[in-house]
Coordinates of C-alpha atoms in Angstrom, one line a residue:
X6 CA 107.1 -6.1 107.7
X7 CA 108.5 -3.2 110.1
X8 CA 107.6 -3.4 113.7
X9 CA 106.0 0.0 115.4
X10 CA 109.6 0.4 116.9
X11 CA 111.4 -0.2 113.6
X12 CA 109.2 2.2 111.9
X13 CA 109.9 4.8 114.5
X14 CA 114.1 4.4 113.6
X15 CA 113.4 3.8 109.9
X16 CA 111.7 7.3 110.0
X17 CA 113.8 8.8 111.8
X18 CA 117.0 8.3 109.8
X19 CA 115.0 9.3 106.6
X20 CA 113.7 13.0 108.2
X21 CA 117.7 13.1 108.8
X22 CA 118.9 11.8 105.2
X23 CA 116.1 14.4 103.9
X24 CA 117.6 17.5 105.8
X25 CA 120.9 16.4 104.5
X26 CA 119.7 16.7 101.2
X27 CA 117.8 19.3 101.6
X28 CA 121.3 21.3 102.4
X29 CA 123.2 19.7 99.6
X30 CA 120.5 21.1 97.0
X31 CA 120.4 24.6 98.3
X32 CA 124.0 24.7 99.1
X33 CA 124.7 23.7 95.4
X34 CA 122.0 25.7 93.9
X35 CA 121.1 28.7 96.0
X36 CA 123.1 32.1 96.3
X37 CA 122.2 35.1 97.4
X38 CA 122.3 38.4 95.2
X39 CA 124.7 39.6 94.4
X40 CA 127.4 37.1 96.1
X41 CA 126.3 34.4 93.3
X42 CA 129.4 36.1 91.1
X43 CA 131.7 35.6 93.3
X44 CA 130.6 32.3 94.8
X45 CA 133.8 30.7 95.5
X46 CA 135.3 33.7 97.6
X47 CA 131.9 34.2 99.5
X48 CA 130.7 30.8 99.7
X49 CA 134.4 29.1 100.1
X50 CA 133.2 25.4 100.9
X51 CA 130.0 25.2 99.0
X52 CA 131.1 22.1 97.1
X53 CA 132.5 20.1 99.4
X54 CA 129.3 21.3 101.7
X55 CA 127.1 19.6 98.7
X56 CA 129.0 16.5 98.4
X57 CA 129.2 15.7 102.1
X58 CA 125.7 16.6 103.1
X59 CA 124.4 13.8 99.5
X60 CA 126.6 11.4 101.5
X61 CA 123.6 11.2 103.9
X62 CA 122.2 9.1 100.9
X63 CA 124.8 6.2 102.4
X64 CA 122.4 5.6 105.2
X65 CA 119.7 4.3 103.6
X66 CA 120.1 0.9 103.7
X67 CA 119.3 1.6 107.7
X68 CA 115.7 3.3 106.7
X69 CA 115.1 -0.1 104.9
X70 CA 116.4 -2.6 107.3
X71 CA 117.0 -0.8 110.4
X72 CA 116.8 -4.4 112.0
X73 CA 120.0 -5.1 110.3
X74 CA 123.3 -5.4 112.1
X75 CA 125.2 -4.5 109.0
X76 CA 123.1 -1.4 108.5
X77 CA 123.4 -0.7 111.8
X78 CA 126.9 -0.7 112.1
X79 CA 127.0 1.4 109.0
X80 CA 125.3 4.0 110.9
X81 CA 127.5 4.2 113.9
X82 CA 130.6 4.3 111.5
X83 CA 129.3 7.1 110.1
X84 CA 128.3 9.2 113.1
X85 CA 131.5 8.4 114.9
X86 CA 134.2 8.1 111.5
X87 CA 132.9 10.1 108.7
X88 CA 131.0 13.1 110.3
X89 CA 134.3 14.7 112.6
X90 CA 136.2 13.8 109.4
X91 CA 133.6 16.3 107.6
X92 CA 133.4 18.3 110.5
X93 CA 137.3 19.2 110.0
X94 CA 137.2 19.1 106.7
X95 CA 134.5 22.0 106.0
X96 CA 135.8 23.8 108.9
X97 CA 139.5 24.0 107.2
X98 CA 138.3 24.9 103.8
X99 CA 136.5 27.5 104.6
X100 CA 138.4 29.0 107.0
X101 CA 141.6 28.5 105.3
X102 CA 140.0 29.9 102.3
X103 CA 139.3 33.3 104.7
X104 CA 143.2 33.5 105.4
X105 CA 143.6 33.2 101.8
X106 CA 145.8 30.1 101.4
X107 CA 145.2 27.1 98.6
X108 CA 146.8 24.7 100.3
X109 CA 144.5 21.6 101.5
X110 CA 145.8 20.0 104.8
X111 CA 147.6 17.4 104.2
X112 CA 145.9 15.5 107.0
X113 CA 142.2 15.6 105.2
X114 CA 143.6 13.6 102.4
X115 CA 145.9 11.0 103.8
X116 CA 142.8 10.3 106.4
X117 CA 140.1 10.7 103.9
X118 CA 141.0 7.5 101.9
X119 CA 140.5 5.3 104.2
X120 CA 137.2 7.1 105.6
X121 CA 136.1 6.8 102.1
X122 CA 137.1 3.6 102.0
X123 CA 135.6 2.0 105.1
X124 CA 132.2 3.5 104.7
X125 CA 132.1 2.8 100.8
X126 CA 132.7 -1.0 102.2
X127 CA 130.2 -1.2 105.1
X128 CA 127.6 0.4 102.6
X129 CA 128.1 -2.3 100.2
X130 CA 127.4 -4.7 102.9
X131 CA 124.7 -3.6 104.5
X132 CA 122.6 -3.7 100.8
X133 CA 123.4 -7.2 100.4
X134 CA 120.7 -9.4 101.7
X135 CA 122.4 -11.7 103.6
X136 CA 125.7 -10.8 105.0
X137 CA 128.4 -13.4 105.7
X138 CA 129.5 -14.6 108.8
X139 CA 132.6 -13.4 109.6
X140 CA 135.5 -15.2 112.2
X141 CA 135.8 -13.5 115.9
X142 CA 139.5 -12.7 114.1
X143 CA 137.8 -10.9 111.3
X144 CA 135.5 -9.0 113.5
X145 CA 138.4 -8.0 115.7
X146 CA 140.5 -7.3 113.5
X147 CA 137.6 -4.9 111.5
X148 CA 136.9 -3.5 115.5
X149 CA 140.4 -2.3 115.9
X150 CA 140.4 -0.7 112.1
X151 CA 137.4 1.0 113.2
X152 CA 138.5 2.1 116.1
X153 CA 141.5 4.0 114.7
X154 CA 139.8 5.8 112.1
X155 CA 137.4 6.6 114.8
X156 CA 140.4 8.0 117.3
X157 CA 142.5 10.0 114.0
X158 CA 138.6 11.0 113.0
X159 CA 138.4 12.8 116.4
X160 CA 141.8 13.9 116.4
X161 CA 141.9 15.1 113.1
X162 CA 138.3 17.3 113.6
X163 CA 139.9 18.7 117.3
X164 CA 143.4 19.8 115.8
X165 CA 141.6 21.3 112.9
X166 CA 139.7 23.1 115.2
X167 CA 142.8 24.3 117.3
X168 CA 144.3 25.8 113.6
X169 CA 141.4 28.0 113.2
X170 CA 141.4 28.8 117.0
X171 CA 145.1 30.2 115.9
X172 CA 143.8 32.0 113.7
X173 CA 141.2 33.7 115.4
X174 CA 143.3 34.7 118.4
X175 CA 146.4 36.5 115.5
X176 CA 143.6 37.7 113.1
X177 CA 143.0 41.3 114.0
X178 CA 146.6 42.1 114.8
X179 CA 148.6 40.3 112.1
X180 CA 146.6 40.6 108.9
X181 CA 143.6 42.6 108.9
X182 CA 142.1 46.3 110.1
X183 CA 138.6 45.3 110.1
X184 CA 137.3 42.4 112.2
X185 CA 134.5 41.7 109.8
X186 CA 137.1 40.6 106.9
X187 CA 137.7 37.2 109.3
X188 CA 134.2 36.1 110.6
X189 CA 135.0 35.5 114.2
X190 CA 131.9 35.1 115.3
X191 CA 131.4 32.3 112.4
X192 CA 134.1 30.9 113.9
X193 CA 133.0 30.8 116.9
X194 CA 129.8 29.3 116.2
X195 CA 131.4 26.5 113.7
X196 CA 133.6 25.5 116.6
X197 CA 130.7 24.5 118.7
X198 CA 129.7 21.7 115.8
X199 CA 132.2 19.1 116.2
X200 CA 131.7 18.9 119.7
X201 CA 128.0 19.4 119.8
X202 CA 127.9 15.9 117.4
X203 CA 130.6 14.4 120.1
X204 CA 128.1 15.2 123.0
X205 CA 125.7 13.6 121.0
X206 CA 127.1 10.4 119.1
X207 CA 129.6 8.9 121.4
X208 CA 126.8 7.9 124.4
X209 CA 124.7 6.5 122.3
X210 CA 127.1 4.5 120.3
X211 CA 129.3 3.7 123.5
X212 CA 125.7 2.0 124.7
X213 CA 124.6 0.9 121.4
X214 CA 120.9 2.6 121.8
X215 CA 118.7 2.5 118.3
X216 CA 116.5 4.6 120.0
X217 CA 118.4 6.7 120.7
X218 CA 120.2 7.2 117.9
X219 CA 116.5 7.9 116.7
X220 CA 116.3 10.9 118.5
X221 CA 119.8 12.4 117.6
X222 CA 118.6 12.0 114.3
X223 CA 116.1 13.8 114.9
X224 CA 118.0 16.6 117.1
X225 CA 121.0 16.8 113.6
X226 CA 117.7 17.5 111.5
X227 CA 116.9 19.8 113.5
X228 CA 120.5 21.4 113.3
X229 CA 121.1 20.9 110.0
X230 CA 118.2 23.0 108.9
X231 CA 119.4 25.9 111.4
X232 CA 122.9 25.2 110.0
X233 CA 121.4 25.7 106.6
X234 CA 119.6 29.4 107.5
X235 CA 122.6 30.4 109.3
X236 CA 125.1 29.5 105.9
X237 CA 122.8 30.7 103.6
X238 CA 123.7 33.9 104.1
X239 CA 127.2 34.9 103.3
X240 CA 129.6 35.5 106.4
X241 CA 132.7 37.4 104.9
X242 CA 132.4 41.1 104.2
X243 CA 131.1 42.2 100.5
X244 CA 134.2 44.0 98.8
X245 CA 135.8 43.8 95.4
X246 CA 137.7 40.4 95.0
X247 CA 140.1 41.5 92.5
X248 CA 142.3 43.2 95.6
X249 CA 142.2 40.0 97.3
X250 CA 145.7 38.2 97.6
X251 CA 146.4 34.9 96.9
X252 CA 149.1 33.1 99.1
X253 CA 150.0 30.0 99.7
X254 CA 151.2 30.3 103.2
X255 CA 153.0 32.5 105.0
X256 CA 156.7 33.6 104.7
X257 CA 158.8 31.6 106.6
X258 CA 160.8 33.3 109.1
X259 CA 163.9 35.2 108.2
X260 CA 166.7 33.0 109.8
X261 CA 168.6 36.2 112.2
X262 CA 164.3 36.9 113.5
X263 CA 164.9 40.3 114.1
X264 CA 165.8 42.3 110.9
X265 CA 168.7 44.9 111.3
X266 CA 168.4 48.5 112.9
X267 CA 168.6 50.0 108.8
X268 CA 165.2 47.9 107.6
X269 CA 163.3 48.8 110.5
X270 CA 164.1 52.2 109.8
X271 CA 163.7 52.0 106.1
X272 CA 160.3 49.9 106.7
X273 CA 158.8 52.0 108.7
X274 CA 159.4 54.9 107.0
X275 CA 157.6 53.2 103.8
X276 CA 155.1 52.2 106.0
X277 CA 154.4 56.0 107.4
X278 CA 154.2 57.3 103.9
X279 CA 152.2 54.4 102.4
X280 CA 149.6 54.4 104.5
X281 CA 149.4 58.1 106.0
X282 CA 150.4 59.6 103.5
X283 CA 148.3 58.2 100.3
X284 CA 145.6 57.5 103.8
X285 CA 145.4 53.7 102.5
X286 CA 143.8 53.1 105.9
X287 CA 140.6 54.5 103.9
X288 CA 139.7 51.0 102.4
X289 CA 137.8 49.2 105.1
X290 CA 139.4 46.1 103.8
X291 CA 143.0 47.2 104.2
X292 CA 145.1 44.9 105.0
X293 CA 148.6 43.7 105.8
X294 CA 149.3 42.1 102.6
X295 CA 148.8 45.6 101.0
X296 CA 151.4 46.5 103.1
X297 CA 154.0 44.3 102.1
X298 CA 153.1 44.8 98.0
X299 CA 154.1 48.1 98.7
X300 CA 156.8 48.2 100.4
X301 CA 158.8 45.8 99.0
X302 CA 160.4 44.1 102.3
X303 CA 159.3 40.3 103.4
X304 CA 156.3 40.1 104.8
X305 CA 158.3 38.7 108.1
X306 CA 159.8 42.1 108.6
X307 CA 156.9 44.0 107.6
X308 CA 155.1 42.3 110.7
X309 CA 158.0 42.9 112.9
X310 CA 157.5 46.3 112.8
X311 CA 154.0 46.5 112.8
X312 CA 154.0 44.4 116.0
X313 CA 157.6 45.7 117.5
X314 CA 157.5 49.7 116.9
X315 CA 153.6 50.2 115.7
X316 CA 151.8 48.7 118.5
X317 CA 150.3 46.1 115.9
X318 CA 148.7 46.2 112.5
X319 CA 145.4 46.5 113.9
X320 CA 145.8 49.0 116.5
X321 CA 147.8 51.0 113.8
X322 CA 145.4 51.6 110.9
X323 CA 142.4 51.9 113.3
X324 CA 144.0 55.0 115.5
X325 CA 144.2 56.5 112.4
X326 CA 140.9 56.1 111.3
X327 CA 139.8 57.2 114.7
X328 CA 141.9 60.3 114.2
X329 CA 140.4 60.7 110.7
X330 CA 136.7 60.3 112.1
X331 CA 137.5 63.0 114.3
X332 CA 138.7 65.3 112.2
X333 CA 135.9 64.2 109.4
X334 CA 133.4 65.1 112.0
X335 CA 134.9 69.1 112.3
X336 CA 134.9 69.1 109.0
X337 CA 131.8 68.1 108.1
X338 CA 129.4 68.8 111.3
X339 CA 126.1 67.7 109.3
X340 CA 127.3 64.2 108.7
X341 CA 125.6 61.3 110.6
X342 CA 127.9 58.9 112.5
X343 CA 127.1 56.6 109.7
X344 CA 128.9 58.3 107.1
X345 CA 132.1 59.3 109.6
X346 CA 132.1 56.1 110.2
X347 CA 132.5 54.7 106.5
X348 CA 134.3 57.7 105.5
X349 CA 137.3 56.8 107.8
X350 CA 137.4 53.6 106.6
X351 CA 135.3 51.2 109.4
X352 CA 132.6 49.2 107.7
X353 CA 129.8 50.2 110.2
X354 CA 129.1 52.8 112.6
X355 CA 129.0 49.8 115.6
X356 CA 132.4 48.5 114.3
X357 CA 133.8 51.9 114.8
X358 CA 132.1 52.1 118.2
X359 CA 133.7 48.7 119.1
X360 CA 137.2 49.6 117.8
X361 CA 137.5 53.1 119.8
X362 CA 136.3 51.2 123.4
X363 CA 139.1 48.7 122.5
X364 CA 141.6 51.1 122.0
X365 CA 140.7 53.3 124.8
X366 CA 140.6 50.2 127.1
X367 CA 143.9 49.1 125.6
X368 CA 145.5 52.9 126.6
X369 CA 144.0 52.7 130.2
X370 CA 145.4 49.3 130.5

């Protein structure tokens, strides 16, 4: 029979394995109109979102025994090993997935084996009735195992982290002409989780508090249902998929790094006709790789010249929407700032507003 204090953790870790499920199912189940075609561009993660957030199921030999030192120790593990793991994990996939590369990191498997492991192990022991006694050398030896895949957990979430923080910061410049086709301020916001759960965890495992493990439970269902509204809704830009690249990764560097005075001639030229010419700055979701299709050169050189003698990809295309919008506007003097706006290739009216006060700002400068 529970005590009034064990009932109190007991229910506590259920109203947290509940919201995790409660994810998983609509994760898994749930798209909106008319993204559900496409799921696996707009939604990039959604499976491995559904597994990870059943995993919650694991803790349930806690809600049972939460008197248990096994079950207990299963919980910790999981809080401190397996959710930066997941934290990483979801973060790369979907982010990676925006930068349109296939590649998994290398680092999510090789760590996740172990993870999988370790928690598959501690799960198994904490549903058998009566766990063995183990030898101070056992339990130091399982301490320091722990530990490291505690540490590379961490380690693995933060350098994940600093990869899409990469990202972010060359985004605008190097690949795209619209800042909604990279969801910065999903980023953003993502980045805040791993270390929200650190905040939160590591106290209350470093003083080994049931209680208030309780109540972080209670704060992560919380989260995970504000989580849940905030992913329901897809955060990348709705466009026709069939123009979207593919690559693998980027083109490595051309060995001399600066290509000779001829290609930057001959590349810019291509890209002057390309894209002022045929006005391929139009397509709100113009982007570099376009470019590069195109013209024929590496996509190395391509940037080169976009950063070197155009002032950046970005900055590029979006003067010449700006000029566009202006002359749009003479031309057609009955047309809201809405349709300018679209007609010159920015996605909204308030994008076009930010992109002109950056530019200005970046002339005064």
């Amino acid at each position: 029979m529970l005590t009034a204090n064990e009932h109190f953790l007991s229910l506590a870790q259920f109203t947290y394995i509940l919201s995790g499920l409660f994810f998983a199912v609509l994760r898994g189940f749930h798209f909106c109109r008319p993204y559900d075609k496409h799921k696996d561009y707009y939604y990039p993660s959604w499976r491995e979102s559904t597994l990870f957030f059943t995993a919650t199921l694991l803790l349930m030999p806690y809600v049972f025994r939460p008197s248990s030192p096994a079950a207990w120790l299963l919980t910790k593990v999981y809080f401190i090993v397996y959710v930066p793991y997941v934290c990483g994990v979801l973060i790369y996939k979907y982010f990676s997935s925006v930068k349109q590369r296939n590649r998994w990191s290398r680092e999510s498997i090789i760590l996740g084996i172990p993870i999988a492991l370790t928690i598959l192990a501690l799960f198994v022991t904490a549903i058998i009735p009566h766990t063995p006694q183990l030898s101070p050398t056992t339990r130091q030896i399982i301490f320091y195992i722990l530990l490291a895949e505690s540490i590379a957990s961490l380690l693995f979430a933060l350098s994940t982290m600093q990869r899409v923080r990469k990202w972010m910061s060359h985004v605008i410049d190097d690949n795209y002409s619209n800042e909604e086709d990279f969801p910065v301020k999903f980023a953003n916001r993502m980045l805040f989780v791993p270390p929200f759960h650190l905040l939160l965890i590591w106290p209350v495992v470093v003083c080994d508090s049931q209680v208030g493990m309780a109540i972080v439970h209670l704060l992560l269902a919380m989260f995970n249902v504000t989580l849940l509204v905030m992913v329901l809704h897809p955060q990348r830009s709705l466009r026709d998929i069939s123009t979207v690249p593919v690559l693998d990764d980027d083109e490595p560097p051309a060995a001399s790094g600066t290509p000779s005075q001829q290609t930057i001639k001959a590349i810019e030229r291509t890209i002057r006709s390309t894209v002022e010419t045929e006005q391929l700055f139009i397509n709100p979701h113009f982007s570099m790789q376009d470019v590069v299709e195109r013209s024929g050169f590496g996509r190395t050189y391509v940037s080169w010249v976009f950063k070197n003698r155009l002032g950046g990809f970005f900055n590029y295309v979006n003067r010449l929407r700006i000029d566009y919008a202006e002359r749009y506007r003479k031309q057609h003097p009955m047309a809201t700032l809405d349709e300018v706006a679209t007609a010159s290739g920015f996605t909204t009216r308030q994008s076009y507003y930010r992109v002109r006060q950056r530019l200005k700002t970046k002339q005064t400068s």
